[in-house]
Amino acid sequence: MVLAVSWRAVPADREQVEKERFAARENTLRIENIAEERLRESDEQRRLFEQLDRLERKIDLLRERLEGHQETSGTPFRKVWMRLSESRAVLRLDAGEDEDLPGEGLVALALLLPGDPSPVELLARAGGRQELPGGLLAVNLDFEVVGAGDRDRLARMLFQLERRSRSVKQ
């Protein structure tokens, strides 16, 4: 499958900081989810107003996250062929595209899933490279830290793709 992917290498001395940043992001998402649950308990009119407000904030947040991701990582999203599961991915790149993707070490990834406006962010450990025919390079990535919500989104997308491939075969 071809997905839009962005990555940046995490230096060994910054791995713990990156994991803590990821955990802080997860805590923020949990707090937002709790706040959303409390809003659902309100009356209908207030709920509609709050939904509109949340949608506006999500659009603004998405725009900020995509712009911020590109600024902090220095790498834009690129369309990359990949084999994907819930715990690992294999990226196939042109040999010249991998300037900041290590053969080993921690990598911060962001995946844009089909039909999903916000990227799935995760930390993965690069487990080696393999040269392929035609000037291609395969990079193996084992996911180390995936947020709970992101893990669910990834699992749903993989399930839908599996269902589609089964219906095409029949």
CSV table of C-alpha atoms in Angstrom, one decimal:
chain,number,residue,atom,x,y,z
A,1,MET,CA,0.0,0.0,0.0
A,2,VAL,CA,1.1,3.6,-0.5
A,3,LEU,CA,0.8,5.9,2.4
A,4,ALA,CA,2.1,9.4,3.2
A,5,VAL,CA,4.8,9.1,5.8
A,6,SER,CA,7.1,11.5,7.6
A,7,TRP,CA,10.0,10.5,9.8
A,8,ARG,CA,13.0,11.9,11.7
A,9,ALA,CA,15.8,10.1,13.4
A,10,VAL,CA,15.9,10.4,17.2
A,11,PRO,CA,19.4,10.6,18.6
A,12,ALA,CA,20.3,8.0,21.2
A,13,ASP,CA,20.7,10.6,24.0
A,14,ARG,CA,17.2,12.0,23.3
A,15,GLU,CA,15.2,8.7,23.2
A,16,GLN,CA,13.9,9.1,26.8
A,17,VAL,CA,12.9,12.7,26.2
A,18,GLU,CA,11.0,11.6,23.0
A,19,LYS,CA,9.2,8.8,24.9
A,20,GLU,CA,8.2,11.3,27.7
A,21,ARG,CA,7.0,13.8,25.0
A,22,PHE,CA,4.9,11.0,23.5
A,23,ALA,CA,3.5,10.1,27.0
A,24,ALA,CA,2.6,13.7,27.7
A,25,ARG,CA,0.7,13.9,24.3
A,26,GLU,CA,-1.2,10.8,25.3
A,27,ASN,CA,-2.1,12.3,28.7
A,28,THR,CA,-3.4,15.5,27.0
A,29,LEU,CA,-5.5,13.3,24.7
A,30,ARG,CA,-7.0,11.5,27.7
A,31,ILE,CA,-7.8,14.8,29.4
A,32,GLU,CA,-9.5,16.0,26.2
A,33,ASN,CA,-11.5,12.7,26.0
A,34,ILE,CA,-12.7,13.2,29.6
A,35,ALA,CA,-13.7,16.7,28.9
A,36,GLU,CA,-15.6,15.6,25.8
A,37,GLU,CA,-17.5,12.9,27.9
A,38,ARG,CA,-18.5,15.6,30.4
A,39,LEU,CA,-19.9,17.8,27.6
A,40,ARG,CA,-22.0,14.9,26.3
A,41,GLU,CA,-23.9,14.9,29.6
A,42,SER,CA,-25.1,18.4,29.0
A,43,ASP,CA,-28.4,19.4,27.2
A,44,GLU,CA,-28.8,19.1,23.5
A,45,GLN,CA,-28.4,22.7,22.6
A,46,ARG,CA,-25.1,23.0,24.5
A,47,ARG,CA,-23.8,19.8,22.9
A,48,LEU,CA,-24.4,21.1,19.4
A,49,PHE,CA,-22.6,24.4,20.2
A,50,GLU,CA,-19.7,22.5,21.8
A,51,GLN,CA,-19.5,20.1,18.8
A,52,LEU,CA,-19.2,23.0,16.5
A,53,ASP,CA,-16.5,24.5,18.7
A,54,ARG,CA,-14.6,21.2,18.9
A,55,LEU,CA,-14.7,20.9,15.1
A,56,GLU,CA,-13.2,24.3,14.7
A,57,ARG,CA,-10.5,23.6,17.2
A,58,LYS,CA,-9.7,20.2,15.6
A,59,ILE,CA,-9.3,21.9,12.2
A,60,ASP,CA,-7.1,24.5,13.7
A,61,LEU,CA,-5.1,21.9,15.7
A,62,LEU,CA,-4.7,19.7,12.6
A,63,ARG,CA,-3.4,22.6,10.6
A,64,GLU,CA,-1.0,23.5,13.5
A,65,ARG,CA,0.2,19.9,13.9
A,66,LEU,CA,0.9,19.4,10.3
A,67,GLU,CA,2.7,22.7,10.0
A,68,GLY,CA,4.5,22.1,13.3
A,69,HIS,CA,5.5,18.6,12.3
A,70,GLN,CA,7.0,19.8,9.1
A,71,GLU,CA,8.9,22.6,10.9
A,72,THR,CA,10.2,20.4,13.8
A,73,SER,CA,11.1,17.4,11.7
A,74,GLY,CA,12.3,19.3,8.7
A,75,THR,CA,10.8,16.5,6.5
A,76,PRO,CA,7.6,16.8,4.7
A,77,PHE,CA,5.1,14.0,4.2
A,78,ARG,CA,6.1,11.8,1.3
A,79,LYS,CA,4.2,9.0,-0.5
A,80,VAL,CA,6.0,5.8,0.3
A,81,TRP,CA,5.2,2.2,-0.5
A,82,MET,CA,5.0,0.2,2.7
A,83,ARG,CA,4.0,-3.1,4.2
A,84,LEU,CA,2.2,-2.4,7.4
A,85,SER,CA,0.9,-4.4,10.4
A,86,GLU,CA,-0.1,-3.3,13.9
A,87,SER,CA,3.4,-3.8,15.3
A,88,ARG,CA,5.8,-3.2,12.4
A,89,ALA,CA,6.3,-1.6,9.0
A,90,VAL,CA,8.6,-2.0,6.1
A,91,LEU,CA,9.3,1.1,4.0
A,92,ARG,CA,10.5,0.8,0.4
A,93,LEU,CA,12.4,3.9,-0.6
A,94,ASP,CA,14.6,5.1,-3.5
A,95,ALA,CA,18.2,4.7,-2.2
A,96,GLY,CA,18.5,8.6,-2.3
A,97,GLU,CA,15.4,9.3,-0.2
A,98,ASP,CA,16.7,7.9,3.1
A,99,GLU,CA,19.1,10.6,4.2
A,100,ASP,CA,17.7,10.9,7.7
A,101,LEU,CA,16.3,7.4,8.2
A,102,PRO,CA,18.7,5.3,10.3
A,103,GLY,CA,19.4,1.6,9.8
A,104,GLU,CA,19.3,1.3,13.6
A,105,GLY,CA,18.0,3.5,16.4
A,106,LEU,CA,14.7,5.2,17.3
A,107,VAL,CA,12.7,6.9,14.6
A,108,ALA,CA,9.7,9.2,15.1
A,109,LEU,CA,7.1,8.5,12.5
A,110,ALA,CA,3.8,10.1,11.4
A,111,LEU,CA,1.5,8.2,9.0
A,112,LEU,CA,-1.4,9.7,7.2
A,113,LEU,CA,-4.0,7.0,6.9
A,114,PRO,CA,-6.6,7.0,4.1
A,115,GLY,CA,-9.7,8.9,5.0
A,116,ASP,CA,-8.2,10.1,8.3
A,117,PRO,CA,-7.2,13.8,8.5
A,118,SER,CA,-4.8,13.6,11.5
A,119,PRO,CA,-1.5,11.7,11.4
A,120,VAL,CA,-0.9,8.6,13.5
A,121,GLU,CA,2.2,9.3,15.5
A,122,LEU,CA,4.5,6.6,16.8
A,123,LEU,CA,8.0,5.7,17.8
A,124,ALA,CA,9.7,2.8,16.0
A,125,ARG,CA,13.0,1.1,16.2
A,126,ALA,CA,14.8,0.7,12.9
A,127,GLY,CA,15.9,-2.9,12.6
A,128,GLY,CA,18.2,-2.8,9.6
A,129,ARG,CA,18.2,-2.1,5.9
A,130,GLN,CA,18.1,-4.3,2.9
A,131,GLU,CA,19.1,-3.3,-0.7
A,132,LEU,CA,16.5,-4.3,-3.3
A,133,PRO,CA,16.7,-4.5,-7.0
A,134,GLY,CA,16.1,-1.3,-9.0
A,135,GLY,CA,17.8,1.0,-6.6
A,136,LEU,CA,15.3,0.5,-3.8
A,137,LEU,CA,16.0,0.2,-0.1
A,138,ALA,CA,13.8,-1.6,2.4
A,139,VAL,CA,13.9,-0.3,6.0
A,140,ASN,CA,12.4,-2.5,8.7
A,141,LEU,CA,10.7,-0.7,11.6
A,142,ASP,CA,9.3,-2.3,14.8
A,143,PHE,CA,6.8,-0.1,16.6
A,144,GLU,CA,7.8,0.7,20.2
A,145,VAL,CA,5.3,3.3,21.3
A,146,VAL,CA,1.9,3.8,19.7
A,147,GLY,CA,-0.7,5.9,21.5
A,148,ALA,CA,-3.9,4.0,22.5
A,149,GLY,CA,-6.1,6.0,20.2
A,150,ASP,CA,-3.6,5.8,17.4
A,151,ARG,CA,-3.3,2.0,17.8
A,152,ASP,CA,-7.1,1.7,17.5
A,153,ARG,CA,-7.1,3.9,14.3
A,154,LEU,CA,-4.3,1.8,12.8
A,155,ALA,CA,-6.1,-1.5,13.7
A,156,ARG,CA,-9.4,-0.3,12.1
A,157,MET,CA,-7.6,0.8,9.0
A,158,LEU,CA,-5.8,-2.5,8.7
A,159,PHE,CA,-9.1,-4.4,9.2
A,160,GLN,CA,-10.8,-2.4,6.5
A,161,LEU,CA,-8.0,-3.0,4.1
A,162,GLU,CA,-8.1,-6.8,4.8
A,163,ARG,CA,-11.8,-6.9,4.2
A,164,ARG,CA,-11.4,-5.0,0.9
A,165,SER,CA,-8.7,-7.4,-0.3
A,166,ARG,CA,-10.9,-10.4,0.6
A,167,SER,CA,-13.9,-9.0,-1.3
A,168,VAL,CA,-11.7,-8.3,-4.3
A,169,LYS,CA,-10.4,-11.9,-4.3
A,170,GLN,CA,-13.9,-13.4,-4.3
